[in-house]
Amino acid sequence: MRPLSGDQVDEAVAGCVAALRAAVDRDWEGVRAGRLEWSCRRAAEHIADDMIGYAGRLAIGAQGRLPFGVSIQEDTDNAGVLDVIRSTGALLAATVRAAPRGARAFHPYPFGSADREGFAAMGVAEVLLHTYDIALGLGLPYEPSEGLAESVLTSLFPHVQPGPAPWPTLLWATGRGELPGRAPVTDWRWRNNLVIPAERLTLTGIRPAAARDLRLGGDGGFEWLDGEPYEGTREASSSMVKAYESGVHRPEFGIFALVRHEDGRAIGGIGFHGVPDEEGRVEIGYDLVEGARGRGYATEALGALAQWALARDDVDMVFATIEHANIPSQRVVSRAGFTRATVDEERIAQDEYDMDAGLLLYIRRT
């Protein structure tokens, strides 16, 4: 799976222009764009407006919406509208390419910001979906590549179980189509990845595509301190991919790369072993590459993630299980505010929740 970049923005825009150019002599203002309330002309202007807005925000790391947009002159013909889409698409593609790896800017859904891959994905999504709407209204054939549709799904819809093919799944997920065995979608939002700040680190949510790459031995799009992640991160990525493919993945309870502020390198992974249970308990795990150990990074990351989880209404307790001989990890959790469970709590965990008798239970509550 290719990481989303300016190349995919260019590809999406080229496909849009190729599909719609066949109808530039038609009346776009008087034709409704598919199921939207907009005209085809309005939907085309919306594509351009979003792309210039995304480019502007990402370019400066804006912390809110910027007070500008695209206004196309009324006497512009449809070919001119397509030129505006080409131009704004090129600006977004160039901005994504130029943005630093850790750049983020405002977007409301759902965590208040997006990175350069997120802005690329949102730009591609706007182009694909609204080109489909316009083409549907004008009676034109349109279907983007499976690679583009899958990239949007794995970047912006990590909560959606993959379907038999990416493009019909994306149409279903955005209320534009049907999938056998799934209820129609009437309300939807895409989901950019979550980041949680810490003092020296950023906990960066790992997307399904990056988890797949990590599972297969890749770098997941991160620059790792020792050249590659520790094996535990790869194992956690494999579990996350299985959860995604089975439709039970909740992105905020997935895994995070620990990205160091001083050099932008990933130094480890941290995350949850699943979603909170009915009693609000959730298990946490972590690892560091060898070159980052002994500097308090694990304690810092563990404290930040536990604090984030315990601030939620659906989490009452975060716990970790550690081998008896792993004294350094026991010290890490203790410094992060976890306490050793009582004998009775450990016995219950062993009897009722199949915790290995060779492990120690550490817990942190609200």
Short mmCIF file of C-alpha atoms in Angstrom, two decimals:
data_model
loop_
_atom_site.label_atom_id
_atom_site.label_comp_id
_atom_site.label_asym_id
_atom_site.label_seq_id
_atom_site.Cartn_x
_atom_site.Cartn_y
_atom_site.Cartn_z
CA MET A 1 0.00 0.00 0.00
CA ARG A 2 1.43 3.34 -1.09
CA PRO A 3 1.45 6.10 1.51
CA LEU A 4 -0.78 8.91 0.31
CA SER A 5 1.18 11.79 -1.14
CA GLY A 6 0.96 14.52 -3.73
CA ASP A 7 1.17 11.87 -6.44
CA GLN A 8 -2.22 10.48 -5.48
CA VAL A 9 -3.73 13.98 -5.44
CA ASP A 10 -2.44 14.48 -8.99
CA GLU A 11 -3.82 11.10 -10.04
CA ALA A 12 -7.25 11.83 -8.60
CA VAL A 13 -7.45 15.24 -10.25
CA ALA A 14 -6.36 13.85 -13.62
CA GLY A 15 -9.11 11.23 -13.41
CA CYS A 16 -11.68 13.87 -12.51
CA VAL A 17 -10.75 16.12 -15.42
CA ALA A 18 -10.67 13.21 -17.89
CA ALA A 19 -14.12 12.04 -16.83
CA LEU A 20 -15.83 15.45 -16.80
CA ARG A 21 -14.18 16.95 -19.86
CA ALA A 22 -16.55 14.86 -22.00
CA ALA A 23 -19.45 17.04 -20.82
CA VAL A 24 -17.99 20.56 -20.74
CA ASP A 25 -20.57 21.67 -23.29
CA ARG A 26 -23.47 20.60 -21.05
CA ASP A 27 -25.46 22.67 -18.53
CA TRP A 28 -23.82 21.96 -15.15
CA GLU A 29 -25.78 24.61 -13.25
CA GLY A 30 -29.17 23.15 -14.09
CA VAL A 31 -28.31 19.54 -13.24
CA ARG A 32 -28.26 18.10 -9.73
CA ALA A 33 -25.05 16.31 -8.69
CA GLY A 34 -26.22 12.81 -7.88
CA ARG A 35 -27.91 12.63 -4.47
CA LEU A 36 -26.55 16.00 -3.37
CA GLU A 37 -28.62 19.15 -3.09
CA TRP A 38 -25.92 20.94 -5.10
CA SER A 39 -25.80 21.47 -8.82
CA CYS A 40 -22.96 19.86 -10.76
CA ARG A 41 -21.38 23.30 -11.10
CA ARG A 42 -21.56 23.88 -7.33
CA ALA A 43 -20.06 20.44 -6.62
CA ALA A 44 -17.16 21.18 -8.97
CA GLU A 45 -16.51 24.51 -7.26
CA HIS A 46 -16.60 22.73 -3.90
CA ILE A 47 -13.79 20.40 -5.02
CA ALA A 48 -11.58 23.37 -5.85
CA ASP A 49 -12.55 25.23 -2.67
CA ASP A 50 -11.64 22.32 -0.42
CA MET A 51 -8.31 21.71 -2.10
CA ILE A 52 -7.17 25.32 -1.82
CA GLY A 53 -8.38 25.39 1.78
CA TYR A 54 -6.47 22.20 2.64
CA ALA A 55 -3.34 23.51 0.94
CA GLY A 56 -3.52 26.81 2.79
CA ARG A 57 -3.96 25.24 6.21
CA LEU A 58 -1.23 22.66 5.74
CA ALA A 59 1.21 25.22 4.33
CA ILE A 60 1.28 27.24 7.56
CA GLY A 61 0.10 24.68 10.11
CA ALA A 62 -3.07 26.73 10.67
CA GLN A 63 -4.90 26.06 13.93
CA GLY A 64 -8.29 27.02 12.50
CA ARG A 65 -10.10 27.64 9.25
CA LEU A 66 -8.60 30.33 7.04
CA PRO A 67 -10.80 33.22 5.87
CA PHE A 68 -10.54 32.60 2.14
CA GLY A 69 -11.82 30.27 -0.53
CA VAL A 70 -12.34 29.84 -4.25
CA SER A 71 -14.75 32.15 -6.05
CA ILE A 72 -15.10 31.38 -9.73
CA GLN A 73 -16.37 34.16 -11.98
CA GLU A 74 -19.95 33.60 -13.11
CA ASP A 75 -19.11 33.79 -16.81
CA THR A 76 -16.46 31.03 -16.53
CA ASP A 77 -17.35 28.08 -18.72
CA ASN A 78 -17.12 24.46 -17.57
CA ALA A 79 -13.69 23.99 -19.15
CA GLY A 80 -12.52 26.91 -17.04
CA VAL A 81 -13.94 25.31 -13.91
CA LEU A 82 -11.91 22.18 -14.67
CA ASP A 83 -8.82 24.37 -15.01
CA VAL A 84 -9.49 25.75 -11.53
CA ILE A 85 -9.73 22.17 -10.19
CA ARG A 86 -6.44 21.33 -11.91
CA SER A 87 -4.78 24.43 -10.45
CA THR A 88 -5.99 23.97 -6.87
CA GLY A 89 -5.20 20.26 -7.05
CA ALA A 90 -1.65 21.07 -8.13
CA LEU A 91 -1.31 23.47 -5.20
CA LEU A 92 -2.46 20.84 -2.71
CA ALA A 93 -0.16 18.21 -4.23
CA ALA A 94 2.82 20.56 -4.04
CA THR A 95 2.02 21.52 -0.44
CA VAL A 96 1.76 17.89 0.64
CA ARG A 97 5.14 17.15 -0.96
CA ALA A 98 6.78 20.15 0.71
CA ALA A 99 5.28 19.66 4.18
CA PRO A 100 7.62 18.22 6.83
CA ARG A 101 6.92 14.71 8.07
CA GLY A 102 5.41 15.89 11.35
CA ALA A 103 3.39 18.81 10.01
CA ARG A 104 -0.21 19.06 11.18
CA ALA A 105 -2.97 21.62 10.73
CA PHE A 106 -6.58 22.12 11.69
CA HIS A 107 -9.37 19.84 10.60
CA PRO A 108 -12.35 19.18 12.86
CA TYR A 109 -12.95 15.46 12.25
CA PRO A 110 -12.60 13.91 14.68
CA PHE A 111 -9.59 15.00 16.75
CA GLY A 112 -9.02 18.57 15.56
CA SER A 113 -6.06 18.13 13.21
CA ALA A 114 -4.64 16.21 10.26
CA ASP A 115 -1.14 15.49 9.01
CA ARG A 116 0.14 15.74 5.45
CA GLU A 117 -1.15 12.25 4.60
CA GLY A 118 -4.52 13.16 6.06
CA PHE A 119 -4.77 16.30 3.94
CA ALA A 120 -3.75 14.33 0.86
CA ALA A 121 -6.39 11.71 1.68
CA MET A 122 -9.08 14.33 2.24
CA GLY A 123 -8.21 16.01 -1.04
CA VAL A 124 -8.37 12.71 -2.90
CA ALA A 125 -11.65 11.83 -1.17
CA GLU A 126 -13.24 15.14 -2.17
CA VAL A 127 -12.16 14.66 -5.77
CA LEU A 128 -13.25 11.03 -6.05
CA LEU A 129 -16.61 11.37 -4.34
CA HIS A 130 -17.72 14.63 -5.91
CA THR A 131 -16.52 13.61 -9.36
CA TYR A 132 -18.75 10.58 -8.88
CA ASP A 133 -21.65 12.85 -7.86
CA ILE A 134 -21.19 15.09 -10.89
CA ALA A 135 -20.73 12.18 -13.28
CA LEU A 136 -23.87 10.54 -11.90
CA GLY A 137 -25.85 13.70 -12.50
CA LEU A 138 -24.52 14.11 -16.03
CA GLY A 139 -24.83 10.43 -16.90
CA LEU A 140 -21.09 9.94 -17.39
CA PRO A 141 -19.07 6.81 -16.57
CA TYR A 142 -16.60 7.20 -13.71
CA GLU A 143 -14.66 4.80 -11.54
CA PRO A 144 -11.27 5.62 -9.97
CA SER A 145 -8.49 3.12 -9.48
CA GLU A 146 -8.81 0.59 -6.67
CA GLY A 147 -5.54 1.89 -5.26
CA LEU A 148 -6.90 5.40 -4.78
CA ALA A 149 -10.14 4.20 -3.20
CA GLU A 150 -8.30 1.82 -0.88
CA SER A 151 -5.88 4.56 0.18
CA VAL A 152 -8.78 6.78 1.19
CA LEU A 153 -10.40 3.94 3.13
CA THR A 154 -7.27 3.01 5.07
CA SER A 155 -6.42 6.65 5.77
CA LEU A 156 -9.79 8.16 6.60
CA PHE A 157 -12.11 5.22 7.30
CA PRO A 158 -10.10 2.94 9.61
CA HIS A 159 -13.34 2.17 11.47
CA VAL A 160 -14.95 0.69 8.33
CA GLN A 161 -14.48 -3.00 7.65
CA PRO A 162 -13.03 -3.58 4.17
CA GLY A 163 -15.58 -4.81 1.66
CA PRO A 164 -15.23 -7.00 -1.41
CA ALA A 165 -13.78 -4.10 -3.42
CA PRO A 166 -12.52 -0.65 -2.33
CA TRP A 167 -14.58 1.65 -4.55
CA PRO A 168 -18.04 0.19 -3.76
CA THR A 169 -17.01 0.13 -0.09
CA LEU A 170 -16.09 3.82 -0.16
CA LEU A 171 -19.37 4.68 -1.88
CA TRP A 172 -21.28 2.70 0.75
CA ALA A 173 -19.31 4.25 3.63
CA THR A 174 -20.24 7.75 2.40
CA GLY A 175 -23.93 7.02 1.84
CA ARG A 176 -23.63 6.73 -1.93
CA GLY A 177 -24.19 3.03 -2.49
CA GLU A 178 -25.13 -0.33 -1.06
CA LEU A 179 -23.13 -3.35 0.09
CA PRO A 180 -24.66 -6.79 0.51
CA GLY A 181 -25.23 -7.62 4.16
CA ARG A 182 -24.66 -4.07 5.41
CA ALA A 183 -27.24 -1.50 6.41
CA PRO A 184 -27.36 1.72 4.40
CA VAL A 185 -25.21 4.56 5.73
CA THR A 186 -27.18 7.74 6.42
CA ASP A 187 -24.69 9.65 8.59
CA TRP A 188 -20.93 9.48 8.28
CA ARG A 189 -17.66 11.23 9.05
CA TRP A 190 -14.15 10.31 8.09
CA ARG A 191 -11.55 9.97 10.84
CA ASN A 192 -8.06 11.43 10.73
CA ASN A 193 -5.50 9.77 12.98
CA LEU A 194 -5.23 10.70 16.63
CA VAL A 195 -2.08 12.28 18.04
CA ILE A 196 -1.42 12.68 21.75
CA PRO A 197 1.28 15.16 22.79
CA ALA A 198 3.79 14.47 25.55
CA GLU A 199 6.74 16.49 26.78
CA ARG A 200 9.41 15.10 24.45
CA LEU A 201 7.28 12.86 22.25
CA THR A 202 4.20 12.77 20.10
CA LEU A 203 2.11 9.62 20.19
CA THR A 204 1.10 9.32 16.55
CA GLY A 205 -1.81 7.06 15.67
CA ILE A 206 -0.87 4.35 13.16
CA ARG A 207 -3.25 3.88 10.23
CA PRO A 208 -4.21 0.45 8.85
CA ALA A 209 -2.01 0.88 5.77
CA ALA A 210 1.01 1.71 7.94
CA ALA A 211 0.23 -1.24 10.21
CA ARG A 212 0.16 -3.54 7.18
CA ASP A 213 3.54 -2.26 6.11
CA LEU A 214 4.99 -2.72 9.61
CA ARG A 215 3.59 -6.23 9.77
CA LEU A 216 5.37 -7.07 6.52
CA GLY A 217 8.72 -5.72 7.70
CA GLY A 218 8.48 -2.13 6.44
CA ASP A 219 8.92 1.12 8.33
CA GLY A 220 5.26 2.17 8.26
CA GLY A 221 6.23 5.57 6.90
CA PHE A 222 8.31 6.46 9.97
CA GLU A 223 12.04 7.06 10.34
CA TRP A 224 13.11 4.71 13.15
CA LEU A 225 15.98 5.50 15.49
CA ASP A 226 17.64 2.10 15.10
CA GLY A 227 16.52 1.64 11.50
CA GLU A 228 13.43 -0.40 12.34
CA PRO A 229 10.90 -0.83 15.15
CA TYR A 230 11.20 -3.33 17.96
CA GLU A 231 9.50 -6.65 17.30
CA GLY A 232 6.63 -5.88 19.68
CA THR A 233 5.48 -3.02 17.44
CA ARG A 234 5.33 -5.36 14.46
CA GLU A 235 3.32 -7.90 16.45
CA ALA A 236 0.91 -5.21 17.63
CA SER A 237 0.55 -4.00 14.03
CA SER A 238 -0.39 -7.50 12.94
CA SER A 239 -3.10 -7.64 15.60
CA MET A 240 -4.38 -4.23 14.54
CA VAL A 241 -4.63 -5.30 10.90
CA LYS A 242 -6.65 -8.36 11.92
CA ALA A 243 -9.00 -6.15 13.93
CA TYR A 244 -9.38 -3.77 10.98
CA GLU A 245 -10.10 -6.54 8.52
CA SER A 246 -12.68 -8.09 10.85
CA GLY A 247 -14.44 -4.76 11.39
CA VAL A 248 -13.77 -4.38 15.14
CA HIS A 249 -10.93 -1.84 15.01
CA ARG A 250 -11.51 1.41 16.88
CA PRO A 251 -8.70 3.77 15.84
CA GLU A 252 -8.41 5.59 19.15
CA PHE A 253 -7.74 2.24 20.85
CA GLY A 254 -5.17 1.13 18.31
CA ILE A 255 -1.41 1.62 18.37
CA PHE A 256 0.78 4.69 18.28
CA ALA A 257 4.31 5.37 17.14
CA LEU A 258 6.41 7.33 19.63
CA VAL A 259 7.91 10.16 17.60
CA ARG A 260 10.67 12.15 19.26
CA HIS A 261 10.41 15.91 19.00
CA GLU A 262 14.14 16.58 18.76
CA ASP A 263 14.70 14.72 15.51
CA GLY A 264 11.34 13.41 14.26
CA ARG A 265 12.43 9.79 14.65
CA ALA A 266 10.17 7.04 15.90
CA ILE A 267 11.64 5.34 18.95
CA GLY A 268 8.96 2.82 19.89
CA GLY A 269 5.32 1.84 19.92
CA ILE A 270 2.53 1.96 22.46
CA GLY A 271 -1.12 1.08 22.36
CA PHE A 272 -4.05 -0.92 23.58
CA HIS A 273 -4.75 -4.64 23.33
CA GLY A 274 -8.34 -3.92 22.39
CA VAL A 275 -11.28 -1.72 23.28
CA PRO A 276 -12.47 -1.21 26.88
CA ASP A 277 -14.59 -4.04 28.26
CA GLU A 278 -18.03 -3.61 29.78
CA GLU A 279 -16.48 -2.61 33.11
CA GLY A 280 -14.30 0.06 31.53
CA ARG A 281 -11.01 -1.84 31.71
CA VAL A 282 -8.45 -1.67 28.93
CA GLU A 283 -4.97 -3.18 28.63
CA ILE A 284 -1.95 -1.23 27.49
CA GLY A 285 1.41 -2.33 26.10
CA TYR A 286 4.56 -0.65 24.83
CA ASP A 287 8.13 -1.11 23.64
CA LEU A 288 11.18 0.96 22.72
CA VAL A 289 13.99 0.43 20.29
CA GLU A 290 17.20 -0.35 22.17
CA GLY A 291 18.83 2.98 21.37
CA ALA A 292 16.08 4.91 23.19
CA ARG A 293 15.98 2.98 26.42
CA GLY A 294 16.98 4.30 29.82
CA ARG A 295 15.92 7.89 29.16
CA GLY A 296 12.39 7.93 30.56
CA TYR A 297 10.62 7.86 27.20
CA ALA A 298 8.51 4.81 28.03
CA THR A 299 7.36 6.34 31.31
CA GLU A 300 6.46 9.58 29.57
CA ALA A 301 4.50 7.84 26.81
CA LEU A 302 2.74 5.46 29.17
CA GLY A 303 1.68 8.30 31.45
CA ALA A 304 0.35 10.37 28.54
CA LEU A 305 -1.66 7.52 27.01
CA ALA A 306 -3.06 6.36 30.34
CA GLN A 307 -4.10 9.92 31.20
CA TRP A 308 -5.81 10.29 27.81
CA ALA A 309 -7.68 7.02 28.24
CA LEU A 310 -8.80 7.68 31.81
CA ALA A 311 -10.22 11.06 30.79
CA ARG A 312 -12.78 9.20 28.65
CA ASP A 313 -16.21 8.18 29.91
CA ASP A 314 -15.78 4.59 28.73
CA VAL A 315 -12.51 3.89 30.62
CA ASP A 316 -12.29 3.40 34.39
CA MET A 317 -9.06 1.43 34.61
CA VAL A 318 -5.94 0.94 32.52
CA PHE A 319 -3.83 -2.10 33.26
CA ALA A 320 -0.59 -3.73 32.15
CA THR A 321 0.70 -7.27 32.59
CA ILE A 322 4.45 -7.73 33.06
CA GLU A 323 6.69 -10.73 33.50
CA HIS A 324 8.15 -11.32 36.98
CA ALA A 325 11.70 -11.01 35.68
CA ASN A 326 11.11 -7.78 33.76
CA ILE A 327 12.17 -5.41 36.53
CA PRO A 328 12.82 -2.40 34.21
CA SER A 329 9.25 -2.55 32.86
CA GLN A 330 7.86 -2.81 36.39
CA ARG A 331 9.74 0.35 37.25
CA VAL A 332 8.38 2.09 34.14
CA VAL A 333 4.73 1.43 35.00
CA SER A 334 5.29 2.39 38.62
CA ARG A 335 6.77 5.73 37.62
CA ALA A 336 3.81 6.24 35.26
CA GLY A 337 1.33 6.02 38.14
CA PHE A 338 0.43 2.34 38.02
CA THR A 339 0.30 0.27 41.20
CA ARG A 340 0.72 -3.45 41.73
CA ALA A 341 -2.64 -5.23 41.93
CA THR A 342 -3.60 -7.01 45.11
CA VAL A 343 -3.31 -10.77 45.43
CA ASP A 344 -7.09 -11.07 45.09
CA GLU A 345 -7.14 -8.87 41.97
CA GLU A 346 -4.42 -10.95 40.35
CA ARG A 347 -6.25 -14.17 41.25
CA ILE A 348 -9.48 -12.88 39.71
CA ALA A 349 -7.58 -11.84 36.58
CA GLN A 350 -6.12 -15.34 36.32
CA ASP A 351 -9.37 -17.19 37.04
CA GLU A 352 -11.87 -15.07 35.15
CA TYR A 353 -9.81 -13.37 32.45
CA ASP A 354 -7.18 -16.03 31.68
CA MET A 355 -4.22 -13.91 32.74
CA ASP A 356 -1.06 -16.00 32.71
CA ALA A 357 0.00 -16.93 36.24
CA GLY A 358 3.56 -15.96 35.29
CA LEU A 359 2.59 -12.30 34.89
CA LEU A 360 2.20 -9.45 37.35
CA LEU A 361 -0.79 -7.13 37.12
CA TYR A 362 -0.35 -3.37 37.38
CA ILE A 363 -3.32 -1.00 37.33
CA ARG A 364 -4.07 2.71 37.15
CA ARG A 365 -7.53 4.09 37.89
CA THR A 366 -9.26 7.44 37.55
#
